[in-house]
CSV table of C-alpha atoms in Angstrom, one decimal:
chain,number,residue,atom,x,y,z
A,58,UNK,CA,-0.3,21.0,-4.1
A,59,UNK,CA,-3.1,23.3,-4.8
A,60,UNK,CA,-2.9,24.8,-1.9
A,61,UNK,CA,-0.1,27.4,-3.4
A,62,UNK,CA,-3.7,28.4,-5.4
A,63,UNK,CA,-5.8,30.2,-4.2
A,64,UNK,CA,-8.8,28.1,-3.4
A,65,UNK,CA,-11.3,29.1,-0.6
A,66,UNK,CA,-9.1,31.9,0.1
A,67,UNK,CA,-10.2,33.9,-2.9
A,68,UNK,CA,-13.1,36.0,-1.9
A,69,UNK,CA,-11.3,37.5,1.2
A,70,UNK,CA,-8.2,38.1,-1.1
A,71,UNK,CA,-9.8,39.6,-3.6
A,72,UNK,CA,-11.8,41.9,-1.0
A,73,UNK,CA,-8.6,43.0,0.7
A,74,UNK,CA,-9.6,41.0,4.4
A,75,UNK,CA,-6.7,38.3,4.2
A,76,UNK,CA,-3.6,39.0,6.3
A,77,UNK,CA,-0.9,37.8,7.9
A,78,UNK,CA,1.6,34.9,6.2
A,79,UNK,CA,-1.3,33.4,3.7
A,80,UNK,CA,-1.7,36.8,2.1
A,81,UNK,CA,2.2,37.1,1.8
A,82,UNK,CA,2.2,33.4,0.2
A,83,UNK,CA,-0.6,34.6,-2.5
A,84,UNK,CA,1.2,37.5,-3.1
A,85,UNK,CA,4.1,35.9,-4.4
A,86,UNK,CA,2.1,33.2,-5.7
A,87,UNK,CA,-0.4,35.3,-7.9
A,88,UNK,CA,3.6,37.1,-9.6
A,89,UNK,CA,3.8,33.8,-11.1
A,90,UNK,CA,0.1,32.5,-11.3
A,91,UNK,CA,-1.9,34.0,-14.1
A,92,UNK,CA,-5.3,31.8,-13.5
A,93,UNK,CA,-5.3,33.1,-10.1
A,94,UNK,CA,-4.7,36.7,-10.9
A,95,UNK,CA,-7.9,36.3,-13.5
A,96,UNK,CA,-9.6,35.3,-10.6
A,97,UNK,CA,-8.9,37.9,-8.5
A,98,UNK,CA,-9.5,40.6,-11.1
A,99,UNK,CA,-12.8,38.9,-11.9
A,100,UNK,CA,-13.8,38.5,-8.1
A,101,UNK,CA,-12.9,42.4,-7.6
A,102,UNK,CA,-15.0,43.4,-10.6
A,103,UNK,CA,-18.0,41.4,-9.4
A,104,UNK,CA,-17.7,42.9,-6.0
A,105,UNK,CA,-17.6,46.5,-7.3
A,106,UNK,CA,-20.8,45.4,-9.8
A,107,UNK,CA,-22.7,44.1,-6.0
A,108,UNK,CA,-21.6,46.8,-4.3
A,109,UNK,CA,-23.6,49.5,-6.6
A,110,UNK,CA,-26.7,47.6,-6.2
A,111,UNK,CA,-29.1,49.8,-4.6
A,112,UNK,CA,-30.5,48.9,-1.2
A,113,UNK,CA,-34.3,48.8,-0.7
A,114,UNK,CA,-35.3,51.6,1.7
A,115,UNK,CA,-38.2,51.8,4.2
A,116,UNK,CA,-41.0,53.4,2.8
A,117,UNK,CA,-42.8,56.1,4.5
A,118,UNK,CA,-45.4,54.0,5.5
A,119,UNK,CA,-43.3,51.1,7.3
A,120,UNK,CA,-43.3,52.3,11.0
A,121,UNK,CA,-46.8,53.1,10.8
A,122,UNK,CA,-47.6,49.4,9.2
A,123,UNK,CA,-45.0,47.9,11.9
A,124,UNK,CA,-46.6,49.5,14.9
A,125,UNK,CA,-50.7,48.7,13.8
A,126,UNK,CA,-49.1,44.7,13.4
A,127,UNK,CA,-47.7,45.2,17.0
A,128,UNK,CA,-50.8,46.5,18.1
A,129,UNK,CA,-53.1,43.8,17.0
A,130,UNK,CA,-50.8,41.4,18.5
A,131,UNK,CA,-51.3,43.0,21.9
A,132,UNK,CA,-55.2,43.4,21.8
A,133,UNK,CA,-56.7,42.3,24.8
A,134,UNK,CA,-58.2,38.7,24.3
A,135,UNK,CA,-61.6,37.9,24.0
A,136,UNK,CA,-62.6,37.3,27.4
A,137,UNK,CA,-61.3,40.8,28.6
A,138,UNK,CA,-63.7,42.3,26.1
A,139,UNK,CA,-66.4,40.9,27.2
A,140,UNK,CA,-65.8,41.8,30.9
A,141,UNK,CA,-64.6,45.0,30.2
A,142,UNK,CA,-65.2,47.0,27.2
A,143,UNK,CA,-68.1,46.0,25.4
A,144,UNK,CA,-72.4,46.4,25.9
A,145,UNK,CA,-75.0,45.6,23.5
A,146,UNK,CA,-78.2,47.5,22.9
A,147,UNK,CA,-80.9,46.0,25.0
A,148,UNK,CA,-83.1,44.9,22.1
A,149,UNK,CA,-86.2,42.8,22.6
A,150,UNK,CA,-85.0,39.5,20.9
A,151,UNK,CA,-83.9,36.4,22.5
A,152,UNK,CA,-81.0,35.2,24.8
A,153,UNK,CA,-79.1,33.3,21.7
A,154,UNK,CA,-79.3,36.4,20.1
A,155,UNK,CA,-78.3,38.6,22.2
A,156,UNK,CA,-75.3,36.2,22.7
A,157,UNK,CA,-74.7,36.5,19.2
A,158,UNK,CA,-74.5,40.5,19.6
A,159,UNK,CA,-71.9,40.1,22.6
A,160,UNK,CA,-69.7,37.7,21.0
A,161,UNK,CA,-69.9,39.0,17.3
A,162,UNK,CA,-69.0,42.2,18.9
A,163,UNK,CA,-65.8,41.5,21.0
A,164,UNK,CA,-64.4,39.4,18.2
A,165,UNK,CA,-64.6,41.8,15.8
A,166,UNK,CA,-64.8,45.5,17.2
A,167,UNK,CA,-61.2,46.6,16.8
A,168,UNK,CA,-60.6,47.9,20.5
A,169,UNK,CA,-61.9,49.6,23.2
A,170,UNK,CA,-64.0,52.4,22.7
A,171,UNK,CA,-65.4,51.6,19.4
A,172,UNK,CA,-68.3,53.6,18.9
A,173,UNK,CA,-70.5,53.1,15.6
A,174,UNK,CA,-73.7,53.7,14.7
A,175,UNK,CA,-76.4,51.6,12.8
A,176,UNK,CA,-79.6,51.6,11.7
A,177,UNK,CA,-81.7,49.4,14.4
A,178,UNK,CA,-83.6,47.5,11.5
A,179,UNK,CA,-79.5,46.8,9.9
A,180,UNK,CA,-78.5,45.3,13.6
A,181,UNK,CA,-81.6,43.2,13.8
A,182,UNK,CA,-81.4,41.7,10.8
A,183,UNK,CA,-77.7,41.1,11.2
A,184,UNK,CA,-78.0,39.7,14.4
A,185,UNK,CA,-80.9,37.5,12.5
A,186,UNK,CA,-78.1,35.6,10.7
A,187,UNK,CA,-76.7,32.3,11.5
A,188,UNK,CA,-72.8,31.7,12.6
A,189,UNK,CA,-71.1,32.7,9.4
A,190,UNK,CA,-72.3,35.9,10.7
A,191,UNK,CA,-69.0,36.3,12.9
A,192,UNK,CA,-67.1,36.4,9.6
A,193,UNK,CA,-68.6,39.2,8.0
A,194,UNK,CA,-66.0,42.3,9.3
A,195,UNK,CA,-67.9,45.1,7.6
A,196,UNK,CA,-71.7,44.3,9.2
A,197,UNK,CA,-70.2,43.4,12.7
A,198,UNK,CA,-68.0,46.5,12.9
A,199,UNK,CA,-70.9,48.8,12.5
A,200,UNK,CA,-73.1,47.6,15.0
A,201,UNK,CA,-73.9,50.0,17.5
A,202,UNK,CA,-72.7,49.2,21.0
A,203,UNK,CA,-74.1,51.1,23.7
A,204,UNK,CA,-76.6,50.8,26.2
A,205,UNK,CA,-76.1,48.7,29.5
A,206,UNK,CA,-75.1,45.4,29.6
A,207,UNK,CA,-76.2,42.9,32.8
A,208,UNK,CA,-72.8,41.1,32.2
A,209,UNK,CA,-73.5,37.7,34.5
A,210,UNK,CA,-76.2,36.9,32.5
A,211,UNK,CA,-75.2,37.5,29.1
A,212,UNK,CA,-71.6,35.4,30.5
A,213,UNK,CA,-74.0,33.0,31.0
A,214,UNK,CA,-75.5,33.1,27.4
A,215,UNK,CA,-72.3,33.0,25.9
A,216,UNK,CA,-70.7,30.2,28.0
A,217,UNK,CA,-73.7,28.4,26.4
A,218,UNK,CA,-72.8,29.4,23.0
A,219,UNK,CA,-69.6,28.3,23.5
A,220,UNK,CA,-70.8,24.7,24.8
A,221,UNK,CA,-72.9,24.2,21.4
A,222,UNK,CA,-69.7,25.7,19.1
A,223,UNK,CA,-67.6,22.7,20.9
B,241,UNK,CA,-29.8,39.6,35.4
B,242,UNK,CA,-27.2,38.0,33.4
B,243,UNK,CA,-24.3,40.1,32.3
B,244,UNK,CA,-24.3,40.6,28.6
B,245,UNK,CA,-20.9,42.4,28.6
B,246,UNK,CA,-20.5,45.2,26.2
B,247,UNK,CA,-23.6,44.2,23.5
B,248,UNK,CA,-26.0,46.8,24.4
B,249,UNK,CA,-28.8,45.7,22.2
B,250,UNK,CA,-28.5,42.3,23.8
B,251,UNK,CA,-29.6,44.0,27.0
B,252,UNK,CA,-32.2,46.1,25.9
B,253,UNK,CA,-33.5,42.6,24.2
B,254,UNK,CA,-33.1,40.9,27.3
B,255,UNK,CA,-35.2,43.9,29.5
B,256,UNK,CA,-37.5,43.9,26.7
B,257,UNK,CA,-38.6,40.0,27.0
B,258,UNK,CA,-38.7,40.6,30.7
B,259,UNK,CA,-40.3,43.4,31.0
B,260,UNK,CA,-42.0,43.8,27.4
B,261,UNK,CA,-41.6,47.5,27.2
B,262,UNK,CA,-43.0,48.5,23.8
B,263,UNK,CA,-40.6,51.7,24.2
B,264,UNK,CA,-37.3,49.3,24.6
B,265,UNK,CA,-38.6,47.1,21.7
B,266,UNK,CA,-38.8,50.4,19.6
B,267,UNK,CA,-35.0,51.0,20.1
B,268,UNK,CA,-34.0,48.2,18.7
B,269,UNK,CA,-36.2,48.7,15.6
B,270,UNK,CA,-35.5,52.2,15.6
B,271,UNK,CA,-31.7,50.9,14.8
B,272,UNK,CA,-32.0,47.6,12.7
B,273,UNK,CA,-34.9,48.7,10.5
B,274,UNK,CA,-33.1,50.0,7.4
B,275,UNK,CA,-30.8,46.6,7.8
B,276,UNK,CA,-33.8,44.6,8.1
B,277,UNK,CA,-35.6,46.3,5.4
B,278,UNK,CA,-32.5,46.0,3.2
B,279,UNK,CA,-31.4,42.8,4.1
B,280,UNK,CA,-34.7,41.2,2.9
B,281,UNK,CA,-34.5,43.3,-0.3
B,282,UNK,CA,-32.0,41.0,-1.3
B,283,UNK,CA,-34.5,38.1,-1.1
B,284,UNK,CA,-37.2,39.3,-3.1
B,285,UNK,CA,-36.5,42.9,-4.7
B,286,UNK,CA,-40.0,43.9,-4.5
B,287,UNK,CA,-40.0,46.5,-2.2
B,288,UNK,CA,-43.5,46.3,-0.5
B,289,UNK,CA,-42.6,42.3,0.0
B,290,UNK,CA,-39.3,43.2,1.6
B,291,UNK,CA,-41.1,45.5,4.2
B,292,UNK,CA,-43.8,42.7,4.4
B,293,UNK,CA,-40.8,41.0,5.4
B,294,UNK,CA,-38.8,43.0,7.4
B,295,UNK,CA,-42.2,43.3,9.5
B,296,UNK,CA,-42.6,39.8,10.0
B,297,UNK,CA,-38.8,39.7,11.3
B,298,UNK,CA,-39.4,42.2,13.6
B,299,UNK,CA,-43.0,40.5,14.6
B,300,UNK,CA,-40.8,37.5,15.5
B,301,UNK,CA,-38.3,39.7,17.7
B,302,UNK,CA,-41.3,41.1,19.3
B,303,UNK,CA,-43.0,38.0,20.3
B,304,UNK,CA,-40.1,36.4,21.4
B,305,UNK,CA,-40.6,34.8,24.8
B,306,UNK,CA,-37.0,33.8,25.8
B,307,UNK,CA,-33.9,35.3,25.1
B,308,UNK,CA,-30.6,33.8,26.2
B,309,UNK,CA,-27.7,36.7,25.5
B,310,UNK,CA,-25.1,34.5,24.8
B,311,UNK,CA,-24.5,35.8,21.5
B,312,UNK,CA,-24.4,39.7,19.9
B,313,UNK,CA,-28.2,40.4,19.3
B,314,UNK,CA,-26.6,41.4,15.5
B,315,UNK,CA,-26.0,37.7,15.1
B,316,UNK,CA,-29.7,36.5,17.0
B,317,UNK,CA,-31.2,38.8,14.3
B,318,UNK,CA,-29.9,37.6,11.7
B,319,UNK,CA,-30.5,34.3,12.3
B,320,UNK,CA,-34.5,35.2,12.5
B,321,UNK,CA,-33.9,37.5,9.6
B,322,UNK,CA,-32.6,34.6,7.5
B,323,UNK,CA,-34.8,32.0,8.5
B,324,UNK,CA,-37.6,34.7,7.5
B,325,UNK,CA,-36.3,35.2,4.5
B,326,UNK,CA,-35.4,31.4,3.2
B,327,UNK,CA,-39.1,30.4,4.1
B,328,UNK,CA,-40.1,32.9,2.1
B,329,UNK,CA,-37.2,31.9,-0.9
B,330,UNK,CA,-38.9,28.5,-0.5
B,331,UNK,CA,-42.9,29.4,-1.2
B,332,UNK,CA,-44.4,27.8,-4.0
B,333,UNK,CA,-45.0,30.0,-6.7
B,334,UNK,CA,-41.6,32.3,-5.5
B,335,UNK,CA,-39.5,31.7,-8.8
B,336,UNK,CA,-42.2,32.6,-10.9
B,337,UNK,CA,-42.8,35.9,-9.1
B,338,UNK,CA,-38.9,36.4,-9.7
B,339,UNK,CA,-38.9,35.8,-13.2
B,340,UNK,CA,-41.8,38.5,-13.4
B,341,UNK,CA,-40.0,40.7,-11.3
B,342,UNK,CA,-37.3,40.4,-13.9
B,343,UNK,CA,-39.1,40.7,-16.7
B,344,UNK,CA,-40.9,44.1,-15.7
B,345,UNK,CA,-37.5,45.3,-15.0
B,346,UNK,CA,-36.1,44.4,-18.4
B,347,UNK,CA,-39.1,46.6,-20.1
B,348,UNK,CA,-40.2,49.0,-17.6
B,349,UNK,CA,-37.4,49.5,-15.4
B,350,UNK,CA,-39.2,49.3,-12.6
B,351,UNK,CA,-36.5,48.7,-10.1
B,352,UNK,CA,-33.8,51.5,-9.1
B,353,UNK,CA,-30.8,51.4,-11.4
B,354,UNK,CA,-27.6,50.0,-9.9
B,355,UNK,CA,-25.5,53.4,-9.7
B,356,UNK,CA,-21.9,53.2,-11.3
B,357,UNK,CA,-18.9,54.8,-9.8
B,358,UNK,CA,-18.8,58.3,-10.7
B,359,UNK,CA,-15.2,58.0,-12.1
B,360,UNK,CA,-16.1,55.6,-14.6
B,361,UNK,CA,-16.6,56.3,-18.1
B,362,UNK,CA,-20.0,56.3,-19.3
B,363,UNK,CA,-19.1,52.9,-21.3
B,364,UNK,CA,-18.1,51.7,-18.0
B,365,UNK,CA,-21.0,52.2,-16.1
B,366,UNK,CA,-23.0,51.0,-18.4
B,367,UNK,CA,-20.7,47.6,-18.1
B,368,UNK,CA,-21.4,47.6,-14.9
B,369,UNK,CA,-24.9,48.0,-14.6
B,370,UNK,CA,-25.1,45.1,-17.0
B,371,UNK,CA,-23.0,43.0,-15.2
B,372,UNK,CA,-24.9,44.3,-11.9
B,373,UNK,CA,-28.1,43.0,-13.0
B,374,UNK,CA,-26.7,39.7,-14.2
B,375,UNK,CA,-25.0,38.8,-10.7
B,376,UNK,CA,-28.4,39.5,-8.9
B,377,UNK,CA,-29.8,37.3,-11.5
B,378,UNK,CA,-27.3,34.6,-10.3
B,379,UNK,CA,-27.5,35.3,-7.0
B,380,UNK,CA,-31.1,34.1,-7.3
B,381,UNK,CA,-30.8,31.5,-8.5
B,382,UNK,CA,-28.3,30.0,-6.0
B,383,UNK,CA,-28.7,27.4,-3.4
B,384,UNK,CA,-30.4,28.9,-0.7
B,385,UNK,CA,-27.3,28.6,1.8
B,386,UNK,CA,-24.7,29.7,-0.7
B,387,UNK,CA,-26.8,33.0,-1.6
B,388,UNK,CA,-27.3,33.5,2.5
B,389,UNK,CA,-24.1,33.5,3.4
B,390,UNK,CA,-23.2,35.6,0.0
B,391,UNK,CA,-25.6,38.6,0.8
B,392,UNK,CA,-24.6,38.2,4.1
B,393,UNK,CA,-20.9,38.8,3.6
B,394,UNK,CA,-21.1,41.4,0.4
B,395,UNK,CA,-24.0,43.3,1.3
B,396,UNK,CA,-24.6,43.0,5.0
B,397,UNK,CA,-20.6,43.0,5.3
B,398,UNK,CA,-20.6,40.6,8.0
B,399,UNK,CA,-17.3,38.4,8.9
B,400,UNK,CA,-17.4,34.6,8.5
B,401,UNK,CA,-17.5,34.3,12.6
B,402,UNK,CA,-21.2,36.4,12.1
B,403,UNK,CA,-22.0,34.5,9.5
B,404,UNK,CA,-21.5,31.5,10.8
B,405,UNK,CA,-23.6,32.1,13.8
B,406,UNK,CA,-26.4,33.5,11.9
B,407,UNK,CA,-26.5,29.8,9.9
B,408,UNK,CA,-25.8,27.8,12.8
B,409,UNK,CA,-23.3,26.2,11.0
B,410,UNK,CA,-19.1,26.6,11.1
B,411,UNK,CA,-16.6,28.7,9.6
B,412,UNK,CA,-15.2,26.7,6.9
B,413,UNK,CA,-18.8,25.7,5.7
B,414,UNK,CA,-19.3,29.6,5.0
B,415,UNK,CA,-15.9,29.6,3.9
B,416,UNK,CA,-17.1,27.2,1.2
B,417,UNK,CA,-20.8,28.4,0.9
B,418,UNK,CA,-18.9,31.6,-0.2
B,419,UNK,CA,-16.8,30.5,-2.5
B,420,UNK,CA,-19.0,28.1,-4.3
B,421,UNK,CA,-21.3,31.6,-4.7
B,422,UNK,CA,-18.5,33.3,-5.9
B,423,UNK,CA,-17.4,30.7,-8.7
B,424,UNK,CA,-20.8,29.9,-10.0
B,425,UNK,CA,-20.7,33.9,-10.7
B,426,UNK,CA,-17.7,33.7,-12.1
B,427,UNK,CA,-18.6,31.3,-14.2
B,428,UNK,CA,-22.2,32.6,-14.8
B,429,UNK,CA,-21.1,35.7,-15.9
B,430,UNK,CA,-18.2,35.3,-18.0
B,431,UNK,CA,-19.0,36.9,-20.8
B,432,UNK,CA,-19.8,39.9,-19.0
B,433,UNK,CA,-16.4,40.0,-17.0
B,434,UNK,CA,-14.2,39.4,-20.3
B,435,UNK,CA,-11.1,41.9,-20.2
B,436,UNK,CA,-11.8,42.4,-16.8
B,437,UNK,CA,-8.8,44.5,-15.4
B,438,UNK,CA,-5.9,43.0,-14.4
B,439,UNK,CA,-5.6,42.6,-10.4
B,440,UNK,CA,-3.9,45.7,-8.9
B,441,UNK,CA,-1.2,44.5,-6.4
B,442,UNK,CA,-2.4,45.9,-2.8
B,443,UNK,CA,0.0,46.1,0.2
């Protein structure tokens, strides 16, 4: 039967990781078995060709890439922001657009502390602009947050804002 | 907490998803990142997508929620490791960005060399650089189990037991997987592996 072949058994022959009383069967087998000594010679040379293909090594960069990832994972969620990190200037405009300010700003500021300034004509007119507004990373992130905020009622405001999002 | 007897990464993963100490995570990356890194290499060759990669494995191990340490972390990671890299084998669009790959390679040589054996002669190494870059070309184009459990057992140099866990699947199945690899090479690279030399016998 073919079993006296090498079959399945070829790659850990040819690699030197079959032992014990199959190995000594091939042995003998592959003295009188010239298909299955081709094989073997062939399997050997394509594991000597793999084994002198160069791995791909982290590049300087990679830890550095790998931690910012983590980090953005573990950013505190929006709600914490809000309680916690953020204020808005306390411009004269109106409640849904100070909302806009708050929310805009904790979704998009990259963490604590972020402290950038902007012209006051740049933030009003950005604040000015309808929803979409929250997409737009490069106004949002330079809009100056500073000054006091009365956190119940801007909560207020946003839970409000929220409502009319759905 | 459950004993995990001698697998000390499967503890530290274990404290980690308990605890979620960013410093215990970081031992465990600190150890399998060239692996992880290399392992997905195998997938895609492109070296910025293999760290893309090799991030989004270890995004995976980081966000794990539960962790049962019933098996060698090696074998956990590898099973997130493949299943990582397979979705990514499985993207529209991913042969074509092979084939590119390829190509550049053929004109620019953009990708490292294979290295030959320093005893060979120079004829030699050139064989085998050939034949190199032919078997990687096969190996990409292989059934997506077959070329798992292939990278797994020549470059990751994992037994069929590891392998086997990492593809949820038994030992004969790799057993065949492998071999089915193995012959298509064969096969696939004939011409290449003409006068190959004859099989030492090894005791």
């Amino acid at each position: 039967m073919s079993e006296h072949h090498l079959g399945e058994d070829l790659a850990e022959y040819a690699s030197g990781s079959l032992a014990g009383a199959r190995k000594e069967e091939l042995d003998a087998h592959l003295a009188g078995c010239e298909a299955c000594r081709r094989a073997v010679a062939e399997s050997r040379r394509i594991f000597e060709a793999l084994a002198v293909s160069p791995a791909v090594e982290p590049s300087a960069g990679f830890d550095r890439a790998m931690f910012a990832r983590l980090d953005a994972i573990d950013a505190p969620p929006l709600w914490a922001r809000v309680l916690d990190f953020f204020t808005v200037p306390r411009l004269a405009i109106g409640g849904g657009l100070a909302a806009a300010a708050i929310v805009a700003a904790v979704v998009l500021l990259p963490g604590r502390g972020a402290e950038h300034a902007v012209p006051e004509g740049e933030a009003v007119a950005a604040l000015a602009e309808p929803p979409e507004l929250l997409e737009n990373l490069e106004v949002l992130k330079e809009l100056d947050v500073i000054e006091n905020l009365d956190v119940a009622d801007d909560l207020e405001v946003i839970d409000q804002m929220e409502d009319e999002a759905g | 907490m459950k004993s995990v007897g001698t697998d000390g990464d499967a503890e530290r993963m274990a404290r980690f998803v308990s605890t979620r100490d960013r410093r215990v995570f970081e031992a465990l990356f600190a150890k399998h990142r060239r692996s992880m890194v290399a392992y997905a290499g195998r997938y895609v060759r492109n070296p910025a997508r293999a760290e893309e990669l090799a991030q989004e494995i270890f995004v995976r191990v980081y966000t794990t929620k539960s962790y049962a340490p019933d098996a060698p972390f090696k074998t956990w990671l590898y099973r997130v490791a493949t299943n990582v890299c397979l979705n990514e084998v499985r993207r529209p669009g991913y042969k074509q960005r092979i084939a590119s790959l390829d190509a550049s390679v053929e004109d620019e040589g953009g990708v490292a060399e294979p290295a030959a054996p320093a005893f060979t002669s120079p004829e030699a190494q050139v064989g085998t650089q050939q034949l190199a870059r032919k078997l990687e070309e096969v190996l990409g184009r292989l059934p997506e189990k077959q070329r798992a459990a292939f990278i797994m057992t020549r470059h990751e140099g994992m037994s069929l037991e590891e392998i086997a866990a990492a593809l949820d699947t038994s030992v004969s199945a790799v057993k065949s997987l492998v071999h089915r690899a193995l012959e298509t090479m064969r096969k696939e690279a004939s011409a290449l592996l003409e006068g190959a030399p004859p099989a030492e016998a090894r005791r």
